[in-house]
Amino acid sequence: MTETGKRQFRLRSQDWFDNLDHADMAALYLERFTNYGLTLEELREGRPIIGISQSGSDLAPCNRIHVDLVQRVKDGVRDAGGIPIEFPMHPIFENCRRPTAALDRNLAFLGLVEILHGYPLDGVVLTTGCDKTTPAALMAAATTNLPAIILSGGPMLDGWSNGERVGSGTVLWRVRKEYAAGKITRETLIERVAASTPSAGHCNPMGTALTMNSLAEALGMSLTGSATIPAPYKERPQCAYQTGKRAVGLVEEQLKPLDVMTRAAFLNAIRVNAAIGGSPNAYPHLMAIARHAGVELTAADWNEFGYHIPLLANVQPAGEYLGEHFHRAGGIPAIMKDLAGAGHLDEDAKTVTGKSVGGNLQGLRPTDRQVIYAYDTPVRQKAGFKVLTGNLFDSAIMKTSAISDHFRKTYLSDPGKTDVFEARAVVFDGSEDYRSRINDPALNIDERCILVMRGAGPVAWPGSAEVVNMQPPDALIKNGVDSLPTLGDGRQSGTSGSPSILNASPEAAEGGGLAWLKDGDVIRIDLNTGHCDALVDEEEIARRKQDLAYAVRGSETPWQAMYRASVTQLGDGAVIKGADEFRNVTARLPRHNH
């Protein structure tokens, strides 16, 4: 539909391009869009203007495929009667951005909001891929409430090394231990990690990238089955075309993000996250998206709706396979179909397809039960995050799907203490301190220690770094002890299989209990009660707090200083304070600029 006479509403873009009350302003807005080939006729005839946020570039290789895919998006937009307008998104590259790409999520969100609010756009295709691009896009979609749809670039093909399936990121955490044990050379380490990235696309295990794009689909914000299509597959540009077409449909139907991202949708996403063994970064990201959508989502919701969901996806790091096999086995629709069959999915939730979740799942089923296990015979039981509390923090999470049989036997199976363990704390202030001291014999680190990382939260780092999944001292690794319990106020890569206690909030720099914790303190973790406490008496804690002055590094850029002054804690999504009060901002047209 392109004729305004058949439409029951006026397009937002018409206030720029067809403003009868301000002909001079319309002329100003129109003229520069014609200098690259658009005509006055098409701009003024009431066609929906569809923005396409370009997240791909040479600086963002995980998303670089969108440089090519965008042409198919544009084809779809045009064939549906719209006009595509591509614009750049602030680049986010998890592997390379220092001090952490977490700084970029909120920055990219702000940029997207300003673009979607301030320019003549009626709808938007938000291209995603690498970890933080997806939550940034969804946060902006919720804030602006402009008709929006997510398009992932898709995961890489499976990686292989010496006949072994190797996942990007996941292989690094393993081979660095082999390197520390002296089993492989530096060049072998680099070669094996490089072998895990055989094609274009984002990480191929169930890391943060694949998790967040899967959850975008679970939320109903992308086309059914789109999250897991590998980047090189022909179905990926086909999906791009269909996404472009659907973006125009969303405008005509006035189906908006806040119609889709309801509480029911977020609870569906929590369940799906557990079933796929999703990245622990899903917790702060989903919390942030919910804040901007105005949806009440609490730590208790993760325990109630996610913790008891079994692991169905046999995908690294919690399983055996990678994204390509997961897609061929049915991907997210297969997972959701199994959850629905078990009564753990709201099938009435709306989606950007125009159908309900249940409508999208009709006729779908898993095709490979070695990759996607049945609900009644899962990879393992209770795969959701366990949200913990105690005297060290108000909230933290533990990714229970990453608890290996060895870890459970060593730490969670003491007679009379199932799912309870106590360990001596060895405390590090930042990753630099860890790297310089982890092999110090004076620390006397053994198998009954817990490594604690503080100074890694949103304020201290700044941005919150993925440094909690610390490996043991080289001496222990050489003796066969390749993992220890870890705890911290930072995060860890979703590709890591470490069952760390993460996102401790408040962080040490903001008065959290990790600030007063000392080497040698005994920490008790009880997964039955959801408690994590340092066994230090209240009087001693009070004395330590009196002398507390936790110092952090100075800011190195203007944005770092602004970020620190504005960010909330990980338990609340690490959002910009007050930004979640702005919602549906495109409902009101911005003022003219001249």
PDB file of N, CA and C in Angstrom, residues 388-396 504-507 512-514 532-533:
ATOM      1  N   LEU A 388      21.697 -15.564  42.845  1.00  0.00           N
ATOM      2  CA  LEU A 388      22.167 -15.691  44.219  1.00  0.00           C
ATOM      3  C   LEU A 388      22.137 -14.347  44.930  1.00  0.00           C
ATOM      4  N   THR A 389      22.115 -14.402  46.252  1.00  0.00           N
ATOM      5  CA  THR A 389      22.217 -13.203  47.077  1.00  0.00           C
ATOM      6  C   THR A 389      23.009 -13.555  48.327  1.00  0.00           C
ATOM      7  N   GLY A 390      23.358 -12.567  49.128  1.00  0.00           N
ATOM      8  CA  GLY A 390      24.131 -12.834  50.339  1.00  0.00           C
ATOM      9  C   GLY A 390      24.831 -11.588  50.834  1.00  0.00           C
ATOM     10  N   ASN A 391      25.806 -11.763  51.732  1.00  0.00           N
ATOM     11  CA  ASN A 391      26.452 -10.580  52.307  1.00  0.00           C
ATOM     12  C   ASN A 391      27.536  -9.982  51.419  1.00  0.00           C
ATOM     13  N   LEU A 392      27.814 -10.613  50.277  1.00  0.00           N
ATOM     14  CA  LEU A 392      28.800 -10.067  49.346  1.00  0.00           C
ATOM     15  C   LEU A 392      28.155  -9.238  48.233  1.00  0.00           C
ATOM     16  N   PHE A 393      26.863  -9.415  48.013  1.00  0.00           N
ATOM     17  CA  PHE A 393      26.161  -8.704  46.944  1.00  0.00           C
ATOM     18  C   PHE A 393      24.665  -8.879  47.133  1.00  0.00           C
ATOM     19  N   ASP A 394      23.907  -7.989  46.507  1.00  0.00           N
ATOM     20  CA  ASP A 394      22.449  -8.137  46.501  1.00  0.00           C
ATOM     21  C   ASP A 394      22.014  -9.189  45.492  1.00  0.00           C
ATOM     22  N   SER A 395      22.724  -9.232  44.358  1.00  0.00           N
ATOM     23  CA  SER A 395      22.396 -10.236  43.349  1.00  0.00           C
ATOM     24  C   SER A 395      23.623 -10.588  42.528  1.00  0.00           C
ATOM     25  N   ALA A 396      23.652 -11.829  42.089  1.00  0.00           N
ATOM     26  CA  ALA A 396      24.648 -12.334  41.146  1.00  0.00           C
ATOM     27  C   ALA A 396      24.017 -13.549  40.488  1.00  0.00           C
ATOM     28  N   ALA A 504      28.114  -9.639  40.146  1.00  0.00           N
ATOM     29  CA  ALA A 504      27.847  -9.284  41.537  1.00  0.00           C
ATOM     30  C   ALA A 504      27.493  -7.802  41.638  1.00  0.00           C
ATOM     31  N   SER A 505      26.286  -7.540  42.141  1.00  0.00           N
ATOM     32  CA  SER A 505      25.778  -6.175  42.223  1.00  0.00           C
ATOM     33  C   SER A 505      25.264  -5.893  43.634  1.00  0.00           C
ATOM     34  N   PRO A 506      25.649  -4.757  44.237  1.00  0.00           N
ATOM     35  CA  PRO A 506      26.526  -3.740  43.677  1.00  0.00           C
ATOM     36  C   PRO A 506      27.979  -4.208  43.605  1.00  0.00           C
ATOM     37  N   GLU A 507      28.714  -3.627  42.673  1.00  0.00           N
ATOM     38  CA  GLU A 507      30.124  -3.953  42.510  1.00  0.00           C
ATOM     39  C   GLU A 507      30.944  -3.364  43.656  1.00  0.00           C
ATOM     40  N   GLY A 512      29.768  -2.644  47.221  1.00  0.00           N
ATOM     41  CA  GLY A 512      29.408  -4.047  47.356  1.00  0.00           C
ATOM     42  C   GLY A 512      30.344  -4.790  48.288  1.00  0.00           C
ATOM     43  N   GLY A 513      29.884  -5.945  48.777  1.00  0.00           N
ATOM     44  CA  GLY A 513      30.648  -6.698  49.764  1.00  0.00           C
ATOM     45  C   GLY A 513      31.999  -7.189  49.292  1.00  0.00           C
ATOM     46  N   LEU A 514      32.190  -7.329  47.986  1.00  0.00           N
ATOM     47  CA  LEU A 514      33.499  -7.768  47.505  1.00  0.00           C
ATOM     48  C   LEU A 514      34.587  -6.775  47.887  1.00  0.00           C
ATOM     49  N   CYS A 532      25.068 -16.877  48.838  1.00  0.00           N
ATOM     50  CA  CYS A 532      26.525 -16.845  48.734  1.00  0.00           C
ATOM     51  C   CYS A 532      27.017 -15.858  49.784  1.00  0.00           C
ATOM     52  N   ASP A 533      27.744 -16.359  50.774  1.00  0.00           N
ATOM     53  CA  ASP A 533      28.165 -15.520  51.892  1.00  0.00           C
ATOM     54  C   ASP A 533      29.618 -15.760  52.246  1.00  0.00           C
TER      55      ASP A 533
END
